[in-house]
């Protein structure tokens, strides 16, 4: 986006001055005067429309819970947090446009985003590091733009522990990789293949289905059946992941072949259904059933706030809880939202997440990862891996 | 290796038969009334949600059928009366109006059931052995039911009194009216039959797919491509279209990968639209 | 002009009034609006609906993105490529239009679906072709337009682009080409019979719409810095159609209003109003059902008052025809037509070898109208040949045959109902006289010819130019159509039951005009007629057709005396 490439200059000033002259400088002055004790505004980009919108309610609820907790204990730098939830489920250009609106009209102090990477790229190009931008969900790693902080699971964090465990505990030798055809699955699979080889295993198949197309999986499953792998690694997302796993179990392959999915959280598992989740594993930074004291406390607070109709907790949602807490810690430590200061403050920054405290290194997060076995539509955490490094470090 | 080829061959049959049954509703409405019902997929979605509701109330799966038929008939009648009837001679307007309807139904489903996935348990779980391979029972049943539905429809359309009246209406509405056939009522009935067939397809596939508000989009385009390739107005045309689209997709997905299969479908549809817009088997 | 200057002033003042964000937002939607105008051009003017217009927007956005990345060091070169890219996009649309719109009439709905399928295909290619397009995450890091620094600058570029596209559309809508597009939507067959290549007209309309979308897309890439597959996909295509429909597809400004208003309102309200999309869907359905003219339809009267009526009455004399026309001699030799099992014409040979008035009679199903269809090029003969003035015309398209001096009046009056009488007549004058380039010149709408002046003095209603043809009575429409056929100054005029459904007075008027025409054109007038009293009054020679072949030929009296003819008529009609 052009306009944000260079800072404001004379012409911007002239334009603003003309606008001010035409429509009275008074509101502008009043706004500036009130700025001293105004709210700390956070633009929260979550999918409110489109297929990913099923995560929206949880994202919002978790972020609001964190904001409430922080506001009770004095807010950020004495300013209470105001969240402005904004749709990020449409095309990237729409979301970028909303970002411009939030910056120009709402004067937001910070962005938190839980959306796809295309939208992240568009936002990074729009925000240009002017204010901190915390990107929360699981992603392919490697985002190092100025004043951007990533909290989600990286391929290294998902593949390293889970492939190691499958090789050691299930004696898995052969692997078949299936994913949607875009950046995240391809990068994740590249990492996965590295660990498969490192553990003495063999990748005997790797295929992708068109992303965004109405896919069906009978043919893929039949091919997998004849390839007879020990493990199928799925980097399919959303409806494709549900569809694949239902077809897989429908063909009776769930009896003998283990499945490891890298974007399998509570909503997707509900779609897959209890009948189809035998021998299915997921490795994420959070499950609602994580048995840590921090999570128990978090869940109590969450359900107290939202009651029995609370939206389903899952890693993508609680990452927004972590996002708001991270914003709090980061801005408090840096003493403001200045990009350079925030970058410096981020190194070694510790902040609260639903599963327990997390630490930031190289603007990514060293995460505690959980490997879960699916029991019906519930995840049973069978192994915890503490402080798994993100595998990518950015300058601070 | 043999088992692989046989299974993939049955996958092709399965793809073709489910595609045919999911296209029937669109075919009836488009072929007989000339109305392209873009909301076709949303009626499939309604069928799927009915299946979900039936299960969540712990009723037998087949109860979903009357439930779906009732709901789709009611809705179909209302839609025909309000949106379709005033626009019979404005094909583009019906196209955009039903497009608005699809948006509306999707959003209503989202408001009622939420945007998340719902899972419908397969009523006939397990696999069956034949021809030296193992295949899911429910899919085998689905293949049989699909062919049965298509056959019944074909015989009914060819032999019954209503069928002949519909044929009269299609070939010459004024003449049919003059012969005492109420074209208006017949057209409404045809539209309702189309929405009911779509709902029926939804009940059939619900246990195999993620049930969610966006699911309808997947069906309407593929169904349209089937009509384009097969030609309008005959069951053999529909079956040959389903065989071409579903068969090519499934066969190429089996031989190569799903991306090639999807591209092949799109290219095939475009080629047919361009070179042979009346399809393989055109009426009259 | 007043309206145009008002639009320019508003466009200039908007960012000052609305502030930076709105400037930015409108800057984006102005680009979409350029594409929406193209939808209006195809759907509202020319009568066919493209459902995949994002294809052209996105294609140019990608191309422009590549150009700006490739010429990073020389951004002015990248700027120069932008019009080229828009042109390429238009050319691409032309190609698709020309290839797909081969057959007349029936396949326009298919055309919609082909464009939709192409847009889906493009989305999948853009998503899967990672190495070139950047895949689902998009083409990133596109440098901005040189020399622009803030949001208002970006807005002014977009606004300028939109104004240029609007200007282009306004010009085309006022030019003969625009009249022909509207005529195309109303009565494609009449337009072809009047000598216009309808396939070319549609392809050109689609090309212009592709160019308009291409202009928007070419600016989009450097403005946004990122191009993602959604830009070629179904979502944007559908949005463009909705915006054009709500704004008012038939008007010039409607699609722009729709895009700017609905697009930006959606962006504003989607996050805050619950069930915004449900409301939009309902609103959209209501517009399509009840207000096909959209928002523009509501404000149109005010707009027109603003625009004024600048066109002066000073008429211009139309030039003589472009092509030399052969003598008035029409001959069918041994022509057969079979449709499936049915034989419609059976080795029919007819010779109209001089100027004069001829009548073709015969019982229903004798093949009279089919004979006309063969002659005018609408029905292909299975065998035999048709000559017009010694030239074989059997394989020619209707518009080419028309250029050779054949005109035809259909049985049910076939005019352009929603065009003014003046435009109906002007279209007939352009046929065979205006070059392709001249069709861009709005002054052609003031053309007249000696024959037109004579017709106007005979039938004063033809001079009440502003009225729509649909407002005329049945008889007046018959005369209007006949006048249109005459204005092409044909050598051979085919009339299919010109007096059907007319009152005695109107019948008299038609008889007069036919006689006058035969004298005036010094050509042959061939009439299919059932009414024997009319045949007696007009015909110099009568041809009797039966079962697709010539039964008898001669004067009225001779034919009436023929036992074979009597046998056919007494035996009743088939």
Short mmCIF file of N, CA, C and O in Angstrom, two decimals, chain C residues 383-473:
data_model
loop_
_atom_site.label_atom_id
_atom_site.label_comp_id
_atom_site.label_asym_id
_atom_site.label_seq_id
_atom_site.Cartn_x
_atom_site.Cartn_y
_atom_site.Cartn_z
N UNK C 383 -29.55 -28.05 -49.03
CA UNK C 383 -28.95 -28.12 -50.36
C UNK C 383 -29.55 -27.03 -51.23
O UNK C 383 -30.52 -26.38 -50.84
N UNK C 384 -28.99 -26.83 -52.39
CA UNK C 384 -29.48 -25.80 -53.29
C UNK C 384 -28.72 -24.49 -53.10
O UNK C 384 -27.84 -24.41 -52.24
N UNK C 385 -29.07 -23.47 -53.91
CA UNK C 385 -28.39 -22.20 -53.72
C UNK C 385 -29.37 -21.02 -53.81
O UNK C 385 -30.43 -21.11 -54.41
N UNK C 386 -28.95 -19.94 -53.15
CA UNK C 386 -29.75 -18.72 -53.14
C UNK C 386 -28.88 -17.62 -53.71
O UNK C 386 -27.73 -17.46 -53.29
N UNK C 387 -29.37 -16.89 -54.68
CA UNK C 387 -28.60 -15.80 -55.27
C UNK C 387 -29.33 -14.49 -55.11
O UNK C 387 -30.55 -14.41 -55.28
N UNK C 388 -28.57 -13.47 -54.79
CA UNK C 388 -29.12 -12.12 -54.74
C UNK C 388 -28.33 -11.30 -55.75
O UNK C 388 -27.12 -11.10 -55.57
N UNK C 389 -29.00 -10.87 -56.79
CA UNK C 389 -28.33 -10.10 -57.84
C UNK C 389 -27.13 -10.83 -58.41
O UNK C 389 -26.08 -10.23 -58.64
N UNK C 390 -27.26 -12.13 -58.54
CA UNK C 390 -26.20 -12.90 -59.15
C UNK C 390 -25.11 -13.35 -58.18
O UNK C 390 -24.17 -14.04 -58.56
N UNK C 391 -25.21 -12.94 -56.91
CA UNK C 391 -24.22 -13.38 -55.91
C UNK C 391 -24.82 -14.48 -55.06
O UNK C 391 -25.94 -14.33 -54.57
N UNK C 392 -24.07 -15.51 -54.81
CA UNK C 392 -24.59 -16.55 -53.93
C UNK C 392 -24.56 -16.06 -52.48
O UNK C 392 -23.53 -15.59 -51.99
N UNK C 393 -25.69 -16.14 -51.78
CA UNK C 393 -25.74 -15.65 -50.41
C UNK C 393 -26.06 -16.76 -49.42
O UNK C 393 -26.25 -16.51 -48.23
N UNK C 394 -26.12 -17.98 -49.90
CA UNK C 394 -26.55 -19.10 -49.06
C UNK C 394 -25.77 -19.25 -47.77
O UNK C 394 -26.33 -19.60 -46.74
N UNK C 395 -24.48 -18.96 -47.78
CA UNK C 395 -23.66 -19.22 -46.60
C UNK C 395 -23.43 -17.96 -45.77
O UNK C 395 -22.71 -18.00 -44.78
N UNK C 396 -24.06 -16.85 -46.16
CA UNK C 396 -23.77 -15.59 -45.47
C UNK C 396 -24.64 -15.42 -44.23
O UNK C 396 -25.74 -15.93 -44.14
N UNK C 397 -24.09 -14.64 -43.26
CA UNK C 397 -24.85 -14.32 -42.05
C UNK C 397 -25.88 -13.25 -42.39
O UNK C 397 -25.71 -12.51 -43.36
N UNK C 398 -26.96 -13.17 -41.60
CA UNK C 398 -28.03 -12.21 -41.90
C UNK C 398 -27.52 -10.78 -42.13
O UNK C 398 -27.98 -10.11 -43.06
N UNK C 399 -26.55 -10.32 -41.31
CA UNK C 399 -26.15 -8.92 -41.46
C UNK C 399 -25.43 -8.69 -42.78
O UNK C 399 -25.52 -7.62 -43.37
N UNK C 400 -24.73 -9.73 -43.28
CA UNK C 400 -24.05 -9.56 -44.56
C UNK C 400 -25.06 -9.50 -45.70
O UNK C 400 -24.92 -8.71 -46.65
N UNK C 401 -26.06 -10.34 -45.60
CA UNK C 401 -27.10 -10.34 -46.64
C UNK C 401 -27.80 -8.99 -46.65
O UNK C 401 -28.09 -8.43 -47.70
N UNK C 402 -28.04 -8.45 -45.47
CA UNK C 402 -28.67 -7.15 -45.38
C UNK C 402 -27.83 -6.10 -46.11
O UNK C 402 -28.35 -5.24 -46.81
N UNK C 403 -26.51 -6.19 -45.94
CA UNK C 403 -25.64 -5.22 -46.61
C UNK C 403 -25.74 -5.32 -48.14
O UNK C 403 -25.46 -4.37 -48.84
N UNK C 404 -26.10 -6.49 -48.63
CA UNK C 404 -26.22 -6.67 -50.08
C UNK C 404 -27.55 -6.13 -50.61
O UNK C 404 -27.83 -6.23 -51.79
N UNK C 405 -28.37 -5.59 -49.70
CA UNK C 405 -29.58 -4.94 -50.18
C UNK C 405 -30.85 -5.71 -49.94
O UNK C 405 -31.82 -5.58 -50.68
N UNK C 406 -30.88 -6.52 -48.90
CA UNK C 406 -32.09 -7.24 -48.57
C UNK C 406 -32.62 -6.72 -47.24
O UNK C 406 -31.85 -6.54 -46.30
N UNK C 407 -33.89 -6.44 -47.16
CA UNK C 407 -34.47 -6.04 -45.88
C UNK C 407 -35.70 -6.90 -45.64
O UNK C 407 -36.31 -7.41 -46.58
N UNK C 408 -36.04 -7.04 -44.37
CA UNK C 408 -37.16 -7.92 -44.07
C UNK C 408 -37.97 -7.34 -42.92
O UNK C 408 -37.43 -6.88 -41.94
N UNK C 409 -39.28 -7.40 -43.10
CA UNK C 409 -40.18 -7.02 -42.03
C UNK C 409 -40.83 -8.29 -41.52
O UNK C 409 -41.32 -9.09 -42.30
N UNK C 410 -40.81 -8.46 -40.19
CA UNK C 410 -41.35 -9.68 -39.62
C UNK C 410 -42.86 -9.58 -39.44
O UNK C 410 -43.43 -8.50 -39.51
N UNK C 411 -43.48 -10.73 -39.16
CA UNK C 411 -44.95 -10.73 -39.10
C UNK C 411 -45.47 -9.96 -37.88
O UNK C 411 -46.26 -9.05 -38.00
N UNK C 412 -44.97 -10.36 -36.69
CA UNK C 412 -45.33 -9.61 -35.49
C UNK C 412 -44.40 -8.40 -35.46
O UNK C 412 -43.20 -8.56 -35.67
N UNK C 413 -44.93 -7.19 -35.24
CA UNK C 413 -44.06 -6.02 -35.35
C UNK C 413 -42.81 -6.17 -34.49
O UNK C 413 -42.91 -6.48 -33.32
N UNK C 414 -41.68 -6.00 -35.11
CA UNK C 414 -40.42 -6.23 -34.43
C UNK C 414 -39.61 -4.94 -34.47
O UNK C 414 -38.96 -4.63 -35.46
N UNK C 415 -39.73 -4.17 -33.37
CA UNK C 415 -38.98 -2.93 -33.28
C UNK C 415 -38.18 -2.99 -31.99
O UNK C 415 -38.11 -4.04 -31.33
N UNK C 416 -37.51 -1.91 -31.61
CA UNK C 416 -36.79 -1.86 -30.34
C UNK C 416 -37.68 -1.10 -29.37
O UNK C 416 -37.69 0.13 -29.36
N UNK C 417 -38.46 -1.82 -28.55
CA UNK C 417 -39.58 -1.19 -27.84
C UNK C 417 -39.15 -0.08 -26.87
O UNK C 417 -39.88 0.88 -26.71
N UNK C 418 -38.00 -0.22 -26.24
CA UNK C 418 -37.64 0.77 -25.22
C UNK C 418 -36.70 1.84 -25.75
O UNK C 418 -36.17 2.63 -24.99
N UNK C 419 -36.49 1.84 -27.05
CA UNK C 419 -35.73 2.94 -27.65
C UNK C 419 -36.73 3.95 -28.22
O UNK C 419 -37.86 3.60 -28.55
N UNK C 420 -36.26 5.17 -28.35
CA UNK C 420 -37.14 6.20 -28.91
C UNK C 420 -37.38 5.90 -30.38
O UNK C 420 -36.61 5.16 -31.02
N UNK C 421 -38.44 6.49 -30.93
CA UNK C 421 -38.72 6.32 -32.35
C UNK C 421 -37.53 6.81 -33.17
O UNK C 421 -37.11 6.17 -34.14
N UNK C 422 -36.97 7.94 -32.72
CA UNK C 422 -35.84 8.50 -33.46
C UNK C 422 -34.67 7.51 -33.50
O UNK C 422 -34.04 7.33 -34.54
N UNK C 423 -34.38 6.87 -32.36
CA UNK C 423 -33.27 5.91 -32.35
C UNK C 423 -33.59 4.69 -33.20
O UNK C 423 -32.72 4.15 -33.90
N UNK C 424 -34.84 4.23 -33.14
CA UNK C 424 -35.24 3.12 -34.00
C UNK C 424 -34.93 3.43 -35.46
O UNK C 424 -34.35 2.62 -36.19
N UNK C 425 -35.32 4.64 -35.87
CA UNK C 425 -35.12 5.01 -37.27
C UNK C 425 -33.63 5.23 -37.57
O UNK C 425 -33.13 4.85 -38.64
N UNK C 426 -32.91 5.82 -36.58
CA UNK C 426 -31.49 6.09 -36.80
C UNK C 426 -30.72 4.80 -37.02
O UNK C 426 -29.84 4.72 -37.87
N UNK C 427 -31.08 3.77 -36.24
CA UNK C 427 -30.38 2.49 -36.38
C UNK C 427 -30.49 2.01 -37.83
O UNK C 427 -29.51 1.54 -38.42
N UNK C 428 -31.70 2.15 -38.39
CA UNK C 428 -31.89 1.71 -39.77
C UNK C 428 -31.03 2.53 -40.73
O UNK C 428 -30.47 1.99 -41.69
N UNK C 429 -30.89 3.81 -40.42
CA UNK C 429 -30.06 4.65 -41.29
C UNK C 429 -28.58 4.28 -41.23
O UNK C 429 -27.86 4.35 -42.21
N UNK C 430 -28.12 3.89 -39.99
CA UNK C 430 -26.69 3.55 -39.86
C UNK C 430 -26.35 2.29 -40.65
O UNK C 430 -25.23 2.10 -41.07
N UNK C 431 -27.36 1.43 -40.81
CA UNK C 431 -27.09 0.15 -41.44
C UNK C 431 -26.54 0.36 -42.85
O UNK C 431 -27.16 1.00 -43.68
N UNK C 432 -25.36 -0.18 -43.06
CA UNK C 432 -24.77 -0.09 -44.39
C UNK C 432 -24.22 1.27 -44.75
O UNK C 432 -23.67 1.46 -45.82
N UNK C 433 -24.41 2.27 -43.85
CA UNK C 433 -23.90 3.61 -44.17
C UNK C 433 -22.77 4.02 -43.24
O UNK C 433 -21.85 4.71 -43.66
N UNK C 434 -22.86 3.61 -41.98
CA UNK C 434 -21.85 4.04 -41.00
C UNK C 434 -20.71 3.04 -40.96
O UNK C 434 -20.94 1.83 -40.94
N UNK C 435 -19.48 3.54 -40.93
CA UNK C 435 -18.34 2.66 -40.74
C UNK C 435 -18.27 2.30 -39.26
O UNK C 435 -18.93 2.92 -38.43
N UNK C 436 -17.44 1.30 -38.95
CA UNK C 436 -17.32 0.87 -37.55
C UNK C 436 -16.87 2.03 -36.67
O UNK C 436 -17.37 2.23 -35.57
N UNK C 437 -15.93 2.82 -37.16
CA UNK C 437 -15.42 3.94 -36.35
C UNK C 437 -16.49 5.00 -36.15
O UNK C 437 -16.59 5.60 -35.09
N UNK C 438 -17.28 5.23 -37.20
CA UNK C 438 -18.32 6.25 -37.08
C UNK C 438 -19.34 5.92 -36.01
O UNK C 438 -19.99 6.81 -35.48
N UNK C 439 -19.44 4.62 -35.67
CA UNK C 439 -20.40 4.24 -34.63
C UNK C 439 -20.01 4.82 -33.28
O UNK C 439 -20.76 4.73 -32.32
N UNK C 440 -18.82 5.39 -33.19
CA UNK C 440 -18.41 6.02 -31.93
C UNK C 440 -18.78 7.50 -31.91
O UNK C 440 -18.55 8.19 -30.93
N UNK C 441 -19.34 8.01 -33.01
CA UNK C 441 -19.59 9.44 -33.13
C UNK C 441 -21.04 9.77 -32.80
O UNK C 441 -21.95 9.45 -33.57
N UNK C 442 -21.28 10.40 -31.65
CA UNK C 442 -22.67 10.66 -31.24
C UNK C 442 -23.46 11.49 -32.26
O UNK C 442 -24.69 11.46 -32.26
N UNK C 443 -22.76 12.25 -33.12
CA UNK C 443 -23.50 13.09 -34.07
C UNK C 443 -24.32 12.25 -35.05
O UNK C 443 -25.27 12.73 -35.66
N UNK C 444 -23.96 10.96 -35.18
CA UNK C 444 -24.71 10.11 -36.10
C UNK C 444 -26.17 9.96 -35.69
O UNK C 444 -27.01 9.55 -36.50
N UNK C 445 -26.44 10.28 -34.42
CA UNK C 445 -27.84 10.14 -34.00
C UNK C 445 -28.73 11.20 -34.62
O UNK C 445 -29.93 11.16 -34.48
N UNK C 446 -28.12 12.17 -35.28
CA UNK C 446 -28.94 13.21 -35.94
C UNK C 446 -29.05 12.98 -37.44
O UNK C 446 -29.54 13.83 -38.16
N UNK C 447 -28.59 11.84 -37.89
CA UNK C 447 -28.66 11.56 -39.32
C UNK C 447 -30.11 11.56 -39.84
O UNK C 447 -31.04 11.16 -39.13
N UNK C 448 -30.24 11.97 -41.08
CA UNK C 448 -31.54 11.84 -41.72
C UNK C 448 -31.29 11.51 -43.18
O UNK C 448 -30.13 11.50 -43.63
N UNK C 449 -32.35 11.21 -43.92
CA UNK C 449 -32.18 10.95 -45.35
C UNK C 449 -33.44 11.44 -46.05
O UNK C 449 -34.48 11.61 -45.40
N UNK C 450 -33.37 11.69 -47.34
CA UNK C 450 -34.57 12.16 -48.05
C UNK C 450 -35.75 11.22 -47.81
O UNK C 450 -36.88 11.67 -47.60
N UNK C 451 -35.46 9.93 -47.82
CA UNK C 451 -36.56 9.00 -47.63
C UNK C 451 -37.18 9.14 -46.25
O UNK C 451 -38.40 9.09 -46.08
N UNK C 452 -36.33 9.36 -45.24
CA UNK C 452 -36.85 9.54 -43.88
C UNK C 452 -37.74 10.77 -43.82
O UNK C 452 -38.81 10.75 -43.22
N UNK C 453 -37.30 11.84 -44.47
CA UNK C 453 -38.11 13.05 -44.44
C UNK C 453 -39.46 12.81 -45.12
O UNK C 453 -40.50 13.24 -44.64
N UNK C 454 -39.42 12.08 -46.22
CA UNK C 454 -40.68 11.77 -46.90
C UNK C 454 -41.60 10.93 -46.02
O UNK C 454 -42.80 11.18 -45.92
N UNK C 455 -40.99 9.93 -45.36
CA UNK C 455 -41.78 9.07 -44.49
C UNK C 455 -42.40 9.87 -43.36
O UNK C 455 -43.55 9.68 -42.98
N UNK C 456 -41.60 10.80 -42.82
CA UNK C 456 -42.09 11.61 -41.70
C UNK C 456 -43.26 12.48 -42.13
O UNK C 456 -44.19 12.70 -41.37
N UNK C 457 -43.18 12.98 -43.36
CA UNK C 457 -44.28 13.83 -43.78
C UNK C 457 -45.53 12.99 -44.07
O UNK C 457 -46.65 13.43 -43.88
N UNK C 458 -45.34 11.75 -44.49
CA UNK C 458 -46.49 10.87 -44.68
C UNK C 458 -47.09 10.43 -43.35
O UNK C 458 -48.30 10.33 -43.19
N UNK C 459 -46.21 10.08 -42.39
CA UNK C 459 -46.66 9.55 -41.10
C UNK C 459 -46.09 10.43 -40.00
O UNK C 459 -44.99 10.16 -39.49
N UNK C 460 -46.81 11.44 -39.60
CA UNK C 460 -46.26 12.42 -38.65
C UNK C 460 -45.79 11.79 -37.33
O UNK C 460 -44.90 12.33 -36.68
N UNK C 461 -46.38 10.64 -36.93
CA UNK C 461 -45.95 10.09 -35.63
C UNK C 461 -44.47 9.71 -35.66
O UNK C 461 -43.81 9.64 -34.63
N UNK C 462 -43.93 9.46 -36.85
CA UNK C 462 -42.51 9.11 -36.94
C UNK C 462 -41.61 10.29 -36.56
O UNK C 462 -40.45 10.11 -36.23
N UNK C 463 -42.16 11.48 -36.58
CA UNK C 463 -41.36 12.66 -36.24
C UNK C 463 -41.40 12.97 -34.75
O UNK C 463 -40.64 13.80 -34.27
N UNK C 464 -42.28 12.28 -33.98
CA UNK C 464 -42.32 12.55 -32.54
C UNK C 464 -41.22 11.74 -31.87
O UNK C 464 -41.47 10.79 -31.14
N UNK C 465 -40.00 12.16 -32.15
CA UNK C 465 -38.80 11.37 -31.87
C UNK C 465 -38.62 10.85 -30.47
O UNK C 465 -38.13 9.74 -30.28
N UNK C 466 -39.01 11.61 -29.43
CA UNK C 466 -38.68 11.21 -28.06
C UNK C 466 -39.50 10.03 -27.54
O UNK C 466 -39.11 9.37 -26.60
N UNK C 467 -40.65 9.77 -28.15
CA UNK C 467 -41.51 8.69 -27.64
C UNK C 467 -40.85 7.33 -27.82
O UNK C 467 -40.13 7.10 -28.77
N UNK C 468 -41.17 6.45 -26.90
CA UNK C 468 -40.64 5.10 -27.02
C UNK C 468 -41.49 4.31 -28.01
O UNK C 468 -42.72 4.51 -28.09
N UNK C 469 -40.86 3.41 -28.71
CA UNK C 469 -41.59 2.62 -29.70
C UNK C 469 -42.69 1.81 -29.05
O UNK C 469 -43.74 1.58 -29.65
N UNK C 470 -42.48 1.39 -27.81
CA UNK C 470 -43.47 0.57 -27.13
C UNK C 470 -44.77 1.32 -26.91
O UNK C 470 -45.83 0.72 -26.71
N UNK C 471 -44.70 2.67 -26.91
CA UNK C 471 -45.91 3.46 -26.67
C UNK C 471 -46.80 3.54 -27.90
O UNK C 471 -47.93 4.01 -27.82
N UNK C 472 -46.28 3.10 -29.05
CA UNK C 472 -47.07 3.18 -30.29
C UNK C 472 -48.13 2.10 -30.34
O UNK C 472 -48.00 1.05 -29.70
N UNK C 473 -49.16 2.34 -31.14
CA UNK C 473 -50.18 1.31 -31.34
C UNK C 473 -49.60 0.21 -32.22
O UNK C 473 -48.55 0.36 -32.85
#
